[in-house]
């Protein structure tokens, strides 16, 4: 399998090169040359996602040196539960928050850490993994890479615009992880990352790569939980499920769409978005443009110019085709708060703001058989959730363990120059 740049179909690279580059040299995003047809019926016998991952990902690793390590990479990545729980009203919940940092990003971050430790083994220069985060990605990447040899991590997050516990997960690392609170919004952080890739001298000097979802290595493992949950759902209920995917930078929903294109039994795919409107505006008008980021209670989805729009439009250049393949519903903060407030009575669940956004969309859909993707644990958002439900949310052990650690972060102006100066300090 080869990977090509969304901006140049002739720029073909191996999986290892695509992972290592992060972003293609022309600024495009790597995509698989073709999406293989995968026979999902063979997954029915697998109760553990790790085995589904190995079968699903084998064609994506074909011909690459990492193919020999795929089994071990899957063991290391899928070492926590990813349950699909039936709720009520033909609705199930895909719980992606049982990993080290209690968000779905743990899957892609763990996978990339596994791949990079093999790719850069014995290399003279350490890799620098540069990450922009609106809250969850940075913590997951820090946790996955902390203490790993021959790799440094640099995290940029918008100061004051992530939840206090997310901030703790970002700032509590020393050693090979450096974290900067940027005076700006998430899209400033994402812009700095892309400018860093565009600056050849800078890129080479620090041996740059990324663990954002611009890296195809984030999307490949995320396909696995869509493959697994769709097969499990169909086995339980006899029909293929539809999905509601809370969405910001669009990496998670692209993974769902890739899984469907590979032949997984996935019906409709609906994006649940917060007050940030690039996707809804695009589907309504057919014109894509980025917007200023709007701060919302579902802050991990506060993205004004989603990176993976480029992959979506590369897969289906015609907007009418995209309209047939996905739809998107926008949910305002007041509705998200309302869903959190009534979550226990209506569903017996405490929702985090992102899952609550998804639930608000599910409740508007009349048809049966939906899986709502639950992207994060509510304890990460205690300052939003607890006043609404008027009780404390139990903190997962792995999150509790970080809360008393010291803070190692610094602040940064929103420019590549400021980052360069900070890194030579
Ligand atoms: N929602 C993200 C923003 C970064 O998106 P990614 O898809 O590039 O990881 C976050 O929580 O940081």
Short mmCIF file of N, CA and C and ligand atoms in Angstrom, two decimals, residues 103-105 131-139 141 156-158 162 166 170 186 190 210-215 218-219 222 247-252 298-303 307-308 354 380-381, ligand 1:
data_model
loop_
_atom_site.label_atom_id
_atom_site.label_comp_id
_atom_site.label_asym_id
_atom_site.label_seq_id
_atom_site.Cartn_x
_atom_site.Cartn_y
_atom_site.Cartn_z
N UNK A 103 -9.78 9.90 26.77
CA UNK A 103 -10.35 10.46 25.54
C UNK A 103 -9.99 9.55 24.37
N UNK A 104 -10.75 9.68 23.27
CA UNK A 104 -10.51 8.78 22.13
C UNK A 104 -9.12 8.96 21.53
N UNK A 105 -8.49 10.08 21.83
CA UNK A 105 -7.16 10.36 21.26
C UNK A 105 -6.12 9.36 21.72
N UNK A 131 2.59 19.18 18.30
CA UNK A 131 1.15 18.92 18.42
C UNK A 131 0.39 20.18 18.78
N UNK A 132 -0.66 20.46 18.02
CA UNK A 132 -1.60 21.53 18.41
C UNK A 132 -2.80 20.85 19.05
N UNK A 133 -3.26 21.42 20.16
CA UNK A 133 -4.39 20.76 20.83
C UNK A 133 -5.44 21.75 21.30
N UNK A 134 -6.69 21.35 21.17
CA UNK A 134 -7.77 22.13 21.78
C UNK A 134 -8.19 21.48 23.09
N UNK A 135 -7.39 20.53 23.56
CA UNK A 135 -7.68 19.99 24.89
C UNK A 135 -7.29 18.53 25.07
N UNK A 136 -7.69 17.66 24.16
CA UNK A 136 -7.51 16.23 24.40
C UNK A 136 -6.28 15.63 23.72
N UNK A 137 -5.99 16.04 22.49
CA UNK A 137 -4.89 15.41 21.75
C UNK A 137 -3.57 15.57 22.49
N UNK A 138 -3.30 16.77 22.96
CA UNK A 138 -1.99 17.04 23.59
C UNK A 138 -1.74 16.14 24.78
N UNK A 139 -2.73 15.98 25.64
CA UNK A 139 -2.57 15.14 26.83
C UNK A 139 -2.31 13.69 26.44
N UNK A 141 -1.05 12.56 23.63
CA UNK A 141 0.27 12.41 23.00
C UNK A 141 1.37 12.48 24.07
N UNK A 156 1.31 22.62 21.86
CA UNK A 156 0.79 23.99 21.85
C UNK A 156 -0.70 23.93 22.16
N UNK A 157 -1.11 24.63 23.21
CA UNK A 157 -2.55 24.66 23.50
C UNK A 157 -2.99 26.10 23.73
N UNK A 158 -4.26 26.42 23.48
CA UNK A 158 -4.72 27.80 23.67
C UNK A 158 -4.93 28.09 25.16
N UNK A 162 -8.96 25.61 27.54
CA UNK A 162 -9.19 24.17 27.73
C UNK A 162 -9.68 24.01 29.18
N UNK A 166 -8.03 19.18 31.72
CA UNK A 166 -7.28 18.98 30.48
C UNK A 166 -5.94 19.70 30.58
N UNK A 170 -2.00 18.42 30.23
CA UNK A 170 -1.07 18.97 29.24
C UNK A 170 0.23 19.46 29.87
N UNK A 186 -7.25 27.73 19.36
CA UNK A 186 -6.69 26.49 18.81
C UNK A 186 -6.20 26.68 17.39
N UNK A 190 -2.75 25.42 15.55
CA UNK A 190 -2.72 24.58 14.35
C UNK A 190 -1.98 25.29 13.21
N UNK A 210 4.42 15.03 13.29
CA UNK A 210 3.24 15.46 14.05
C UNK A 210 2.41 14.27 14.51
N UNK A 211 1.73 14.46 15.62
CA UNK A 211 0.78 13.43 16.07
C UNK A 211 -0.64 13.99 16.05
N UNK A 212 -0.80 15.11 15.36
CA UNK A 212 -2.18 15.57 15.09
C UNK A 212 -2.80 14.67 14.03
N UNK A 213 -4.09 14.87 13.79
CA UNK A 213 -4.73 14.00 12.80
C UNK A 213 -4.39 14.42 11.37
N UNK A 214 -3.51 15.38 11.18
CA UNK A 214 -2.90 15.53 9.86
C UNK A 214 -2.08 14.28 9.54
N UNK A 215 -1.60 13.60 10.58
CA UNK A 215 -0.83 12.37 10.37
C UNK A 215 -1.79 11.21 10.13
N UNK A 218 -2.90 8.65 12.73
CA UNK A 218 -3.99 8.83 13.70
C UNK A 218 -5.27 8.15 13.18
N UNK A 219 -5.50 8.25 11.88
CA UNK A 219 -6.79 7.78 11.34
C UNK A 219 -6.84 6.26 11.22
N UNK A 222 -7.90 4.51 14.36
CA UNK A 222 -9.27 4.92 14.73
C UNK A 222 -10.32 4.19 13.86
N UNK A 247 -17.66 16.08 16.31
CA UNK A 247 -16.57 16.37 15.37
C UNK A 247 -16.02 17.79 15.53
N UNK A 248 -14.69 17.90 15.35
CA UNK A 248 -14.02 19.21 15.38
C UNK A 248 -13.05 19.31 14.22
N UNK A 249 -11.90 18.60 14.36
CA UNK A 249 -10.89 18.64 13.31
C UNK A 249 -11.15 17.58 12.24
N UNK A 250 -12.21 16.80 12.40
CA UNK A 250 -12.74 15.81 11.43
C UNK A 250 -11.90 14.54 11.27
N UNK A 251 -10.89 14.34 12.10
CA UNK A 251 -10.10 13.11 11.98
C UNK A 251 -10.91 11.88 12.36
N UNK A 252 -11.72 12.01 13.42
CA UNK A 252 -12.48 10.85 13.89
C UNK A 252 -13.55 10.45 12.89
N UNK A 298 -17.94 22.57 24.71
CA UNK A 298 -17.33 21.36 24.12
C UNK A 298 -16.02 21.78 23.47
N UNK A 299 -15.04 22.20 24.30
CA UNK A 299 -13.89 22.95 23.79
C UNK A 299 -12.96 22.12 22.90
N UNK A 300 -12.95 20.79 23.07
CA UNK A 300 -12.04 20.00 22.22
C UNK A 300 -12.49 20.05 20.76
N UNK A 301 -13.73 20.48 20.53
CA UNK A 301 -14.22 20.60 19.14
C UNK A 301 -14.23 22.06 18.67
N UNK A 302 -13.53 22.92 19.40
CA UNK A 302 -13.47 24.34 19.00
C UNK A 302 -12.44 24.53 17.90
N UNK A 303 -12.85 24.23 16.69
CA UNK A 303 -11.96 24.29 15.53
C UNK A 303 -12.66 25.10 14.44
N UNK A 307 -8.49 20.55 9.81
CA UNK A 307 -7.46 20.01 8.91
C UNK A 307 -8.01 18.96 7.96
N UNK A 308 -8.86 18.08 8.48
CA UNK A 308 -9.28 16.94 7.66
C UNK A 308 -10.36 17.25 6.64
N UNK A 354 -18.90 16.86 24.89
CA UNK A 354 -18.80 16.44 23.49
C UNK A 354 -19.78 15.31 23.19
N UNK A 380 -13.20 14.82 32.94
CA UNK A 380 -12.25 15.79 32.39
C UNK A 380 -12.84 17.20 32.36
N UNK A 381 -14.16 17.28 32.49
CA UNK A 381 -14.87 18.55 32.34
C UNK A 381 -15.70 18.84 33.58
N1 LIG B 1 -9.86 18.02 19.17
C1 LIG B 1 -8.44 18.11 19.19
C2 LIG B 1 -7.89 19.17 18.29
C3 LIG B 1 -6.74 18.61 17.51
O1 LIG B 1 -7.29 17.75 16.57
P1 LIG B 1 -6.53 16.51 15.99
O2 LIG B 1 -7.57 15.76 15.25
O3 LIG B 1 -5.48 17.07 15.10
O4 LIG B 1 -5.95 15.75 17.11
C4 LIG B 1 -7.88 18.17 20.60
O5 LIG B 1 -8.56 17.78 21.53
O6 LIG B 1 -6.76 18.60 20.77
#
